[in-house]
JSON list of C-alpha atoms in Angstrom, two decimals:
[
{"chain": "A", "resi": 1, "resn": "THR", "atom": "CA", "xyz": [0.00, 0.00, 0.00]},
{"chain": "A", "resi": 2, "resn": "LYS", "atom": "CA", "xyz": [1.57, 3.25, -1.15]},
{"chain": "A", "resi": 3, "resn": "ARG", "atom": "CA", "xyz": [0.60, 6.85, -0.52]},
{"chain": "A", "resi": 4, "resn": "ILE", "atom": "CA", "xyz": [3.46, 8.58, -2.34]},
{"chain": "A", "resi": 5, "resn": "PRO", "atom": "CA", "xyz": [2.36, 11.69, -4.27]},
{"chain": "A", "resi": 6, "resn": "ILE", "atom": "CA", "xyz": [3.34, 11.66, -7.94]},
{"chain": "A", "resi": 7, "resn": "ALA", "atom": "CA", "xyz": [5.96, 14.04, -9.35]},
{"chain": "A", "resi": 8, "resn": "ALA", "atom": "CA", "xyz": [7.13, 14.99, -5.85]},
{"chain": "A", "resi": 9, "resn": "GLY", "atom": "CA", "xyz": [10.76, 13.81, -6.04]},
{"chain": "A", "resi": 10, "resn": "LEU", "atom": "CA", "xyz": [10.15, 10.81, -3.79]},
{"chain": "A", "resi": 11, "resn": "GLY", "atom": "CA", "xyz": [10.88, 7.93, -6.18]},
{"chain": "A", "resi": 12, "resn": "GLY", "atom": "CA", "xyz": [7.26, 6.81, -6.44]},
{"chain": "A", "resi": 13, "resn": "GLY", "atom": "CA", "xyz": [7.44, 5.99, -10.13]},
{"chain": "A", "resi": 14, "resn": "SER", "atom": "CA", "xyz": [10.77, 4.21, -9.82]},
{"chain": "A", "resi": 15, "resn": "SER", "atom": "CA", "xyz": [9.61, 2.10, -6.88]},
{"chain": "A", "resi": 16, "resn": "ASP", "atom": "CA", "xyz": [6.46, 1.22, -8.82]},
{"chain": "A", "resi": 17, "resn": "ALA", "atom": "CA", "xyz": [8.64, 0.04, -11.71]},
{"chain": "A", "resi": 18, "resn": "ALA", "atom": "CA", "xyz": [10.74, -2.10, -9.37]},
{"chain": "A", "resi": 19, "resn": "ALA", "atom": "CA", "xyz": [7.63, -3.58, -7.75]},
{"chain": "A", "resi": 20, "resn": "THR", "atom": "CA", "xyz": [6.24, -4.39, -11.19]},
{"chain": "A", "resi": 21, "resn": "LEU", "atom": "CA", "xyz": [9.42, -6.27, -12.12]},
{"chain": "A", "resi": 22, "resn": "ILE", "atom": "CA", "xyz": [9.21, -8.30, -8.92]},
{"chain": "A", "resi": 23, "resn": "GLY", "atom": "CA", "xyz": [5.49, -8.93, -9.42]},
{"chain": "A", "resi": 24, "resn": "LEU", "atom": "CA", "xyz": [5.84, -10.08, -13.02]},
{"chain": "A", "resi": 25, "resn": "ASN", "atom": "CA", "xyz": [8.76, -12.31, -12.05]},
{"chain": "A", "resi": 26, "resn": "ASP", "atom": "CA", "xyz": [6.49, -14.04, -9.55]},
{"chain": "A", "resi": 27, "resn": "LEU", "atom": "CA", "xyz": [3.36, -13.99, -11.73]},
{"chain": "A", "resi": 28, "resn": "TRP", "atom": "CA", "xyz": [5.10, -15.56, -14.71]},
{"chain": "A", "resi": 29, "resn": "ASP", "atom": "CA", "xyz": [7.19, -17.86, -12.48]},
{"chain": "A", "resi": 30, "resn": "LEU", "atom": "CA", "xyz": [10.40, -16.75, -14.20]},
{"chain": "A", "resi": 31, "resn": "GLY", "atom": "CA", "xyz": [12.61, -17.56, -11.24]},
{"chain": "A", "resi": 32, "resn": "LEU", "atom": "CA", "xyz": [14.92, -14.60, -11.82]},
{"chain": "A", "resi": 33, "resn": "SER", "atom": "CA", "xyz": [17.05, -13.51, -8.88]},
{"chain": "A", "resi": 34, "resn": "ARG", "atom": "CA", "xyz": [17.24, -9.86, -7.81]},
{"chain": "A", "resi": 35, "resn": "PRO", "atom": "CA", "xyz": [20.71, -9.47, -9.45]},
{"chain": "A", "resi": 36, "resn": "GLU", "atom": "CA", "xyz": [19.25, -10.85, -12.68]},
{"chain": "A", "resi": 37, "resn": "LEU", "atom": "CA", "xyz": [16.50, -8.23, -12.56]},
{"chain": "A", "resi": 38, "resn": "LEU", "atom": "CA", "xyz": [18.98, -5.36, -12.25]},
{"chain": "A", "resi": 39, "resn": "PRO", "atom": "CA", "xyz": [19.72, -4.98, -16.01]},
{"chain": "A", "resi": 40, "resn": "LEU", "atom": "CA", "xyz": [15.98, -4.76, -16.67]},
{"chain": "A", "resi": 41, "resn": "ALA", "atom": "CA", "xyz": [15.61, -2.19, -13.90]},
{"chain": "A", "resi": 42, "resn": "ALA", "atom": "CA", "xyz": [18.42, -0.08, -15.37]},
{"chain": "A", "resi": 43, "resn": "ARG", "atom": "CA", "xyz": [16.59, 0.04, -18.71]},
{"chain": "A", "resi": 44, "resn": "LEU", "atom": "CA", "xyz": [13.47, 1.40, -17.02]},
{"chain": "A", "resi": 45, "resn": "GLY", "atom": "CA", "xyz": [15.14, 4.20, -15.07]},
{"chain": "A", "resi": 46, "resn": "SER", "atom": "CA", "xyz": [18.34, 5.24, -13.34]},
{"chain": "A", "resi": 47, "resn": "ASP", "atom": "CA", "xyz": [17.14, 4.73, -9.78]},
{"chain": "A", "resi": 48, "resn": "VAL", "atom": "CA", "xyz": [14.85, 1.72, -10.29]},
{"chain": "A", "resi": 49, "resn": "SER", "atom": "CA", "xyz": [17.70, -0.61, -9.32]},
{"chain": "A", "resi": 50, "resn": "PHE", "atom": "CA", "xyz": [17.86, 0.92, -5.85]},
{"chain": "A", "resi": 51, "resn": "PHE", "atom": "CA", "xyz": [14.34, -0.29, -5.06]},
{"chain": "A", "resi": 52, "resn": "LEU", "atom": "CA", "xyz": [15.30, -3.89, -5.78]},
{"chain": "A", "resi": 53, "resn": "ARG", "atom": "CA", "xyz": [17.69, -3.84, -2.83]},
{"chain": "A", "resi": 54, "resn": "PRO", "atom": "CA", "xyz": [16.71, -4.73, 0.73]},
{"chain": "A", "resi": 55, "resn": "GLU", "atom": "CA", "xyz": [18.95, -2.11, 2.37]},
{"chain": "A", "resi": 56, "resn": "PRO", "atom": "CA", "xyz": [17.56, 1.38, 3.07]},
{"chain": "A", "resi": 57, "resn": "PHE", "atom": "CA", "xyz": [20.74, 3.20, 1.94]},
{"chain": "A", "resi": 58, "resn": "ALA", "atom": "CA", "xyz": [22.95, 2.85, -1.13]},
{"chain": "A", "resi": 59, "resn": "VAL", "atom": "CA", "xyz": [25.38, 4.86, -3.21]},
{"chain": "A", "resi": 60, "resn": "GLY", "atom": "CA", "xyz": [24.34, 5.16, -6.84]},
{"chain": "A", "resi": 61, "resn": "ARG", "atom": "CA", "xyz": [27.21, 5.23, -9.31]},
{"chain": "A", "resi": 62, "resn": "GLY", "atom": "CA", "xyz": [27.35, 5.42, -13.10]},
{"chain": "A", "resi": 63, "resn": "ARG", "atom": "CA", "xyz": [24.08, 7.13, -13.96]},
{"chain": "A", "resi": 64, "resn": "GLY", "atom": "CA", "xyz": [22.68, 5.99, -10.61]},
{"chain": "A", "resi": 65, "resn": "ASP", "atom": "CA", "xyz": [21.79, 2.45, -11.63]},
{"chain": "A", "resi": 66, "resn": "VAL", "atom": "CA", "xyz": [24.91, 0.82, -10.14]},
{"chain": "A", "resi": 67, "resn": "CYS", "atom": "CA", "xyz": [24.13, 0.70, -6.43]},
{"chain": "A", "resi": 68, "resn": "GLU", "atom": "CA", "xyz": [26.49, -0.11, -3.57]},
{"chain": "A", "resi": 69, "resn": "SER", "atom": "CA", "xyz": [24.71, -0.89, -0.33]},
{"chain": "A", "resi": 70, "resn": "ILE", "atom": "CA", "xyz": [25.64, 0.93, 2.87]},
{"chain": "A", "resi": 71, "resn": "PRO", "atom": "CA", "xyz": [25.42, -1.68, 5.64]},
{"chain": "A", "resi": 72, "resn": "HIS", "atom": "CA", "xyz": [24.76, -1.02, 9.31]},
{"chain": "A", "resi": 73, "resn": "ALA", "atom": "CA", "xyz": [23.46, 2.52, 8.78]},
{"chain": "A", "resi": 74, "resn": "ARG", "atom": "CA", "xyz": [21.33, 3.78, 11.65]},
{"chain": "A", "resi": 75, "resn": "ARG", "atom": "CA", "xyz": [17.62, 4.37, 11.26]},
{"chain": "A", "resi": 76, "resn": "LEU", "atom": "CA", "xyz": [16.81, 8.03, 10.66]},
{"chain": "A", "resi": 77, "resn": "SER", "atom": "CA", "xyz": [13.84, 10.21, 11.58]},
{"chain": "A", "resi": 78, "resn": "HIS", "atom": "CA", "xyz": [12.51, 12.84, 9.20]},
{"chain": "A", "resi": 79, "resn": "VAL", "atom": "CA", "xyz": [9.71, 15.28, 8.67]},
{"chain": "A", "resi": 80, "resn": "LEU", "atom": "CA", "xyz": [8.46, 15.31, 5.09]},
{"chain": "A", "resi": 81, "resn": "VAL", "atom": "CA", "xyz": [6.44, 18.24, 3.74]},
{"chain": "A", "resi": 82, "resn": "ILE", "atom": "CA", "xyz": [4.93, 18.16, 0.25]},
{"chain": "A", "resi": 83, "resn": "PRO", "atom": "CA", "xyz": [3.42, 21.29, -1.31]},
{"chain": "A", "resi": 84, "resn": "ASP", "atom": "CA", "xyz": [0.51, 21.14, -3.71]},
{"chain": "A", "resi": 85, "resn": "ALA", "atom": "CA", "xyz": [2.64, 21.08, -6.86]},
{"chain": "A", "resi": 86, "resn": "GLN", "atom": "CA", "xyz": [4.12, 18.58, -9.29]},
{"chain": "A", "resi": 87, "resn": "LEU", "atom": "CA", "xyz": [7.50, 18.86, -10.96]},
{"chain": "A", "resi": 88, "resn": "SER", "atom": "CA", "xyz": [8.81, 16.91, -13.95]},
{"chain": "A", "resi": 89, "resn": "THR", "atom": "CA", "xyz": [12.09, 15.16, -13.12]},
{"chain": "A", "resi": 90, "resn": "LYS", "atom": "CA", "xyz": [13.08, 15.29, -16.78]},
{"chain": "A", "resi": 91, "resn": "GLU", "atom": "CA", "xyz": [12.52, 19.04, -16.99]},
{"chain": "A", "resi": 92, "resn": "ILE", "atom": "CA", "xyz": [14.33, 19.75, -13.73]},
{"chain": "A", "resi": 93, "resn": "TYR", "atom": "CA", "xyz": [17.41, 17.82, -14.91]},
{"chain": "A", "resi": 94, "resn": "GLU", "atom": "CA", "xyz": [17.36, 19.57, -18.27]},
{"chain": "A", "resi": 95, "resn": "GLN", "atom": "CA", "xyz": [17.09, 23.08, -16.82]},
{"chain": "A", "resi": 96, "resn": "ALA", "atom": "CA", "xyz": [19.21, 22.74, -13.67]},
{"chain": "A", "resi": 97, "resn": "GLN", "atom": "CA", "xyz": [22.19, 25.10, -13.71]},
{"chain": "A", "resi": 98, "resn": "TRP", "atom": "CA", "xyz": [24.85, 22.79, -12.32]},
{"chain": "A", "resi": 99, "resn": "ASP", "atom": "CA", "xyz": [27.23, 24.56, -9.93]},
{"chain": "A", "resi": 100, "resn": "LEU", "atom": "CA", "xyz": [25.93, 28.01, -10.91]},
{"chain": "A", "resi": 101, "resn": "PRO", "atom": "CA", "xyz": [24.34, 30.50, -8.51]},
{"chain": "A", "resi": 102, "resn": "PRO", "atom": "CA", "xyz": [20.55, 30.91, -8.57]},
{"chain": "A", "resi": 103, "resn": "PRO", "atom": "CA", "xyz": [18.87, 34.16, -9.64]},
{"chain": "A", "resi": 104, "resn": "PRO", "atom": "CA", "xyz": [19.24, 37.04, -7.14]},
{"chain": "A", "resi": 105, "resn": "ASN", "atom": "CA", "xyz": [15.67, 36.62, -5.84]},
{"chain": "A", "resi": 106, "resn": "MET", "atom": "CA", "xyz": [16.05, 32.88, -5.28]},
{"chain": "A", "resi": 107, "resn": "GLY", "atom": "CA", "xyz": [14.96, 31.79, -1.83]},
{"chain": "A", "resi": 108, "resn": "LYS", "atom": "CA", "xyz": [13.38, 35.05, -0.70]},
{"chain": "A", "resi": 109, "resn": "THR", "atom": "CA", "xyz": [10.45, 34.31, 1.59]},
{"chain": "A", "resi": 110, "resn": "GLY", "atom": "CA", "xyz": [9.11, 37.47, 3.18]},
{"chain": "A", "resi": 111, "resn": "GLU", "atom": "CA", "xyz": [11.94, 38.97, 5.20]},
{"chain": "A", "resi": 112, "resn": "LYS", "atom": "CA", "xyz": [13.98, 35.78, 5.11]},
{"chain": "A", "resi": 113, "resn": "TYR", "atom": "CA", "xyz": [16.65, 34.96, 2.58]},
{"chain": "A", "resi": 114, "resn": "ILE", "atom": "CA", "xyz": [17.65, 31.35, 2.21]},
{"chain": "A", "resi": 115, "resn": "TRP", "atom": "CA", "xyz": [21.21, 30.73, 1.06]},
{"chain": "A", "resi": 116, "resn": "TRP", "atom": "CA", "xyz": [21.17, 27.54, -0.93]},
{"chain": "A", "resi": 117, "resn": "GLY", "atom": "CA", "xyz": [24.82, 26.69, -0.49]},
{"chain": "A", "resi": 118, "resn": "GLY", "atom": "CA", "xyz": [27.53, 25.62, -2.90]},
{"chain": "A", "resi": 119, "resn": "LEU", "atom": "CA", "xyz": [27.65, 29.02, -4.56]},
{"chain": "A", "resi": 120, "resn": "THR", "atom": "CA", "xyz": [31.02, 30.01, -3.17]},
{"chain": "A", "resi": 121, "resn": "ALA", "atom": "CA", "xyz": [31.92, 27.14, -0.85]},
{"chain": "A", "resi": 122, "resn": "SER", "atom": "CA", "xyz": [32.92, 23.68, -2.01]},
{"chain": "A", "resi": 123, "resn": "LYS", "atom": "CA", "xyz": [30.35, 20.91, -1.83]},
{"chain": "A", "resi": 124, "resn": "PRO", "atom": "CA", "xyz": [30.36, 18.43, 1.02]},
{"chain": "A", "resi": 125, "resn": "SER", "atom": "CA", "xyz": [31.95, 15.17, 0.02]},
{"chain": "A", "resi": 126, "resn": "LEU", "atom": "CA", "xyz": [30.26, 11.81, -0.40]},
{"chain": "A", "resi": 127, "resn": "THR", "atom": "CA", "xyz": [32.87, 10.43, 1.98]},
{"chain": "A", "resi": 128, "resn": "MET", "atom": "CA", "xyz": [31.45, 12.66, 4.72]},
{"chain": "A", "resi": 129, "resn": "VAL", "atom": "CA", "xyz": [27.96, 11.28, 4.21]},
{"chain": "A", "resi": 130, "resn": "LEU", "atom": "CA", "xyz": [29.12, 7.65, 4.14]},
{"chain": "A", "resi": 131, "resn": "HIS", "atom": "CA", "xyz": [31.17, 8.17, 7.29]},
{"chain": "A", "resi": 132, "resn": "ALA", "atom": "CA", "xyz": [28.22, 9.80, 9.04]},
{"chain": "A", "resi": 133, "resn": "LEU", "atom": "CA", "xyz": [25.83, 6.99, 8.09]},
{"chain": "A", "resi": 134, "resn": "SER", "atom": "CA", "xyz": [28.31, 4.43, 9.36]},
{"chain": "A", "resi": 135, "resn": "ASN", "atom": "CA", "xyz": [29.14, 6.08, 12.68]},
{"chain": "A", "resi": 136, "resn": "GLY", "atom": "CA", "xyz": [25.69, 7.53, 13.36]},
{"chain": "A", "resi": 137, "resn": "SER", "atom": "CA", "xyz": [26.78, 11.18, 13.50]},
{"chain": "A", "resi": 138, "resn": "LEU", "atom": "CA", "xyz": [23.64, 13.14, 12.64]},
{"chain": "A", "resi": 139, "resn": "SER", "atom": "CA", "xyz": [25.42, 16.49, 12.72]},
{"chain": "A", "resi": 140, "resn": "GLU", "atom": "CA", "xyz": [28.00, 15.27, 10.20]},
{"chain": "A", "resi": 141, "resn": "LEU", "atom": "CA", "xyz": [25.26, 13.80, 8.05]},
{"chain": "A", "resi": 142, "resn": "ALA", "atom": "CA", "xyz": [23.30, 17.06, 8.09]},
{"chain": "A", "resi": 143, "resn": "GLU", "atom": "CA", "xyz": [26.41, 18.96, 7.06]},
{"chain": "A", "resi": 144, "resn": "GLY", "atom": "CA", "xyz": [27.00, 16.59, 4.17]},
{"chain": "A", "resi": 145, "resn": "LEU", "atom": "CA", "xyz": [23.52, 16.71, 2.65]},
{"chain": "A", "resi": 146, "resn": "TRP", "atom": "CA", "xyz": [23.49, 18.13, -0.86]},
{"chain": "A", "resi": 147, "resn": "ASN", "atom": "CA", "xyz": [21.14, 18.47, -3.84]},
{"chain": "A", "resi": 148, "resn": "ASP", "atom": "CA", "xyz": [22.18, 20.17, -7.09]},
{"chain": "A", "resi": 149, "resn": "LEU", "atom": "CA", "xyz": [18.58, 20.22, -8.31]},
{"chain": "A", "resi": 150, "resn": "GLU", "atom": "CA", "xyz": [17.30, 22.51, -5.54]},
{"chain": "A", "resi": 151, "resn": "PRO", "atom": "CA", "xyz": [17.66, 25.92, -7.22]},
{"chain": "A", "resi": 152, "resn": "GLU", "atom": "CA", "xyz": [15.74, 24.91, -10.36]},
{"chain": "A", "resi": 153, "resn": "ALA", "atom": "CA", "xyz": [13.08, 23.04, -8.37]},
{"chain": "A", "resi": 154, "resn": "ILE", "atom": "CA", "xyz": [12.56, 26.04, -6.09]},
{"chain": "A", "resi": 155, "resn": "ARG", "atom": "CA", "xyz": [12.45, 28.41, -9.04]},
{"chain": "A", "resi": 156, "resn": "ARG", "atom": "CA", "xyz": [9.52, 26.38, -10.34]},
{"chain": "A", "resi": 157, "resn": "CYS", "atom": "CA", "xyz": [7.91, 25.87, -6.93]},
{"chain": "A", "resi": 158, "resn": "PRO", "atom": "CA", "xyz": [8.70, 28.82, -4.58]},
{"chain": "A", "resi": 159, "resn": "SER", "atom": "CA", "xyz": [6.58, 27.35, -1.79]},
{"chain": "A", "resi": 160, "resn": "SER", "atom": "CA", "xyz": [9.33, 24.76, -1.28]},
{"chain": "A", "resi": 161, "resn": "ALA", "atom": "CA", "xyz": [11.58, 27.59, -0.12]},
{"chain": "A", "resi": 162, "resn": "LEU", "atom": "CA", "xyz": [9.01, 28.56, 2.51]},
{"chain": "A", "resi": 163, "resn": "ILE", "atom": "CA", "xyz": [8.88, 24.96, 3.72]},
{"chain": "A", "resi": 164, "resn": "VAL", "atom": "CA", "xyz": [12.67, 24.85, 3.98]},
{"chain": "A", "resi": 165, "resn": "SER", "atom": "CA", "xyz": [12.58, 28.02, 6.05]},
{"chain": "A", "resi": 166, "resn": "HIS", "atom": "CA", "xyz": [9.91, 26.59, 8.39]},
{"chain": "A", "resi": 167, "resn": "LEU", "atom": "CA", "xyz": [11.80, 23.34, 8.97]},
{"chain": "A", "resi": 168, "resn": "ARG", "atom": "CA", "xyz": [15.06, 25.15, 9.68]},
{"chain": "A", "resi": 169, "resn": "ASP", "atom": "CA", "xyz": [13.35, 27.53, 12.11]},
{"chain": "A", "resi": 170, "resn": "LEU", "atom": "CA", "xyz": [11.85, 24.55, 13.94]},
{"chain": "A", "resi": 171, "resn": "GLY", "atom": "CA", "xyz": [15.27, 23.01, 14.57]},
{"chain": "A", "resi": 172, "resn": "CYS", "atom": "CA", "xyz": [15.71, 20.30, 11.95]},
{"chain": "A", "resi": 173, "resn": "LEU", "atom": "CA", "xyz": [19.36, 19.29, 11.77]},
{"chain": "A", "resi": 174, "resn": "GLY", "atom": "CA", "xyz": [19.46, 19.36, 7.97]},
{"chain": "A", "resi": 175, "resn": "VAL", "atom": "CA", "xyz": [16.88, 20.38, 5.37]},
{"chain": "A", "resi": 176, "resn": "ARG", "atom": "CA", "xyz": [16.89, 19.60, 1.65]},
{"chain": "A", "resi": 177, "resn": "LEU", "atom": "CA", "xyz": [14.55, 19.06, -1.24]},
{"chain": "A", "resi": 178, "resn": "SER", "atom": "CA", "xyz": [14.01, 15.41, -2.04]},
{"chain": "A", "resi": 179, "resn": "GLY", "atom": "CA", "xyz": [15.21, 14.46, -5.50]},
{"chain": "A", "resi": 180, "resn": "SER", "atom": "CA", "xyz": [13.84, 16.83, -8.12]},
{"chain": "A", "resi": 181, "resn": "GLY", "atom": "CA", "xyz": [11.30, 18.27, -5.67]},
{"chain": "A", "resi": 182, "resn": "PRO", "atom": "CA", "xyz": [9.05, 19.81, -4.65]},
{"chain": "A", "resi": 183, "resn": "ALA", "atom": "CA", "xyz": [8.91, 17.64, -1.50]},
{"chain": "A", "resi": 184, "resn": "VAL", "atom": "CA", "xyz": [11.16, 18.82, 1.34]},
{"chain": "A", "resi": 185, "resn": "PHE", "atom": "CA", "xyz": [12.58, 16.70, 4.15]},
{"chain": "A", "resi": 186, "resn": "GLY", "atom": "CA", "xyz": [14.00, 17.75, 7.48]},
{"chain": "A", "resi": 187, "resn": "LEU", "atom": "CA", "xyz": [16.44, 15.47, 9.31]},
{"chain": "A", "resi": 188, "resn": "CYS", "atom": "CA", "xyz": [15.61, 15.19, 13.02]},
{"chain": "A", "resi": 189, "resn": "SER", "atom": "CA", "xyz": [17.53, 13.88, 16.02]},
{"chain": "A", "resi": 190, "resn": "ASP", "atom": "CA", "xyz": [14.90, 11.22, 16.82]},
{"chain": "A", "resi": 191, "resn": "LEU", "atom": "CA", "xyz": [11.28, 10.24, 16.25]},
{"chain": "A", "resi": 192, "resn": "GLN", "atom": "CA", "xyz": [10.03, 12.40, 19.11]},
{"chain": "A", "resi": 193, "resn": "GLN", "atom": "CA", "xyz": [11.56, 15.54, 17.60]},
{"chain": "A", "resi": 194, "resn": "ALA", "atom": "CA", "xyz": [10.19, 14.59, 14.17]},
{"chain": "A", "resi": 195, "resn": "GLN", "atom": "CA", "xyz": [6.67, 14.27, 15.59]},
{"chain": "A", "resi": 196, "resn": "GLU", "atom": "CA", "xyz": [6.99, 17.59, 17.43]},
{"chain": "A", "resi": 197, "resn": "VAL", "atom": "CA", "xyz": [8.26, 19.40, 14.34]},
{"chain": "A", "resi": 198, "resn": "ALA", "atom": "CA", "xyz": [5.53, 17.85, 12.19]},
{"chain": "A", "resi": 199, "resn": "ALA", "atom": "CA", "xyz": [2.87, 19.03, 14.62]},
{"chain": "A", "resi": 200, "resn": "GLN", "atom": "CA", "xyz": [4.25, 22.58, 14.54]},
{"chain": "A", "resi": 201, "resn": "VAL", "atom": "CA", "xyz": [4.47, 22.59, 10.75]},
{"chain": "A", "resi": 202, "resn": "ARG", "atom": "CA", "xyz": [0.84, 21.51, 10.52]},
{"chain": "A", "resi": 203, "resn": "GLY", "atom": "CA", "xyz": [-0.06, 24.49, 12.68]},
{"chain": "A", "resi": 204, "resn": "ARG", "atom": "CA", "xyz": [1.44, 26.97, 10.25]},
{"chain": "A", "resi": 205, "resn": "ALA", "atom": "CA", "xyz": [1.23, 25.03, 6.97]},
{"chain": "A", "resi": 206, "resn": "ALA", "atom": "CA", "xyz": [-0.87, 25.96, 3.99]},
{"chain": "A", "resi": 207, "resn": "PRO", "atom": "CA", "xyz": [-4.01, 23.78, 3.88]},
{"chain": "A", "resi": 208, "resn": "SER", "atom": "CA", "xyz": [-2.76, 22.03, 0.74]},
{"chain": "A", "resi": 209, "resn": "TRP", "atom": "CA", "xyz": [0.58, 20.95, 2.24]},
{"chain": "A", "resi": 210, "resn": "ARG", "atom": "CA", "xyz": [0.95, 17.32, 3.23]},
{"chain": "A", "resi": 211, "resn": "VAL", "atom": "CA", "xyz": [3.03, 16.69, 6.36]},
{"chain": "A", "resi": 212, "resn": "GLU", "atom": "CA", "xyz": [4.42, 13.30, 7.44]},
{"chain": "A", "resi": 213, "resn": "SER", "atom": "CA", "xyz": [6.85, 12.25, 10.18]}
]
């Protein structure tokens, strides 16, 4: 049973494709192993292969279809906020200005100005994220979070910037857009904090926003 909004940057379409491969394998009694399904998954989409794996974390290499599992990573708690908008992953990738600064008005929400990072400073390294997932350091993980697609996604859906601002104000350790957006996640220290933040977001959220913890 899935309740993932479409075109939200949450991998709903890719996980559907992976589930379909598994279902057809069983329905037609093909007897293919998960590794044998991977080439088919790669033909359907870059991140479909990830959803054939049992582990919750993996590094995607190549074009994302070659996944290396990250074992023993700790369970994480998040708040997920989804505005009433849909973004095309294909269009976001095509229009994203890789490593370039956003327009001057990017991220302005009332009197706040959100600095999207990576404009003058170097990006966090993947090594930092892998180390943080292995040793359970949430502060290091939050510092290492990165998404090159954010500026273009926010340009198309400015309400995502407001959500980012709310989650940061409420004390989330790290806040980023998920995938190609417009969904936004906030990393929390534990489930209790995630539930508290979610309750506060609901109190100030637009009626159309969906909030999950």
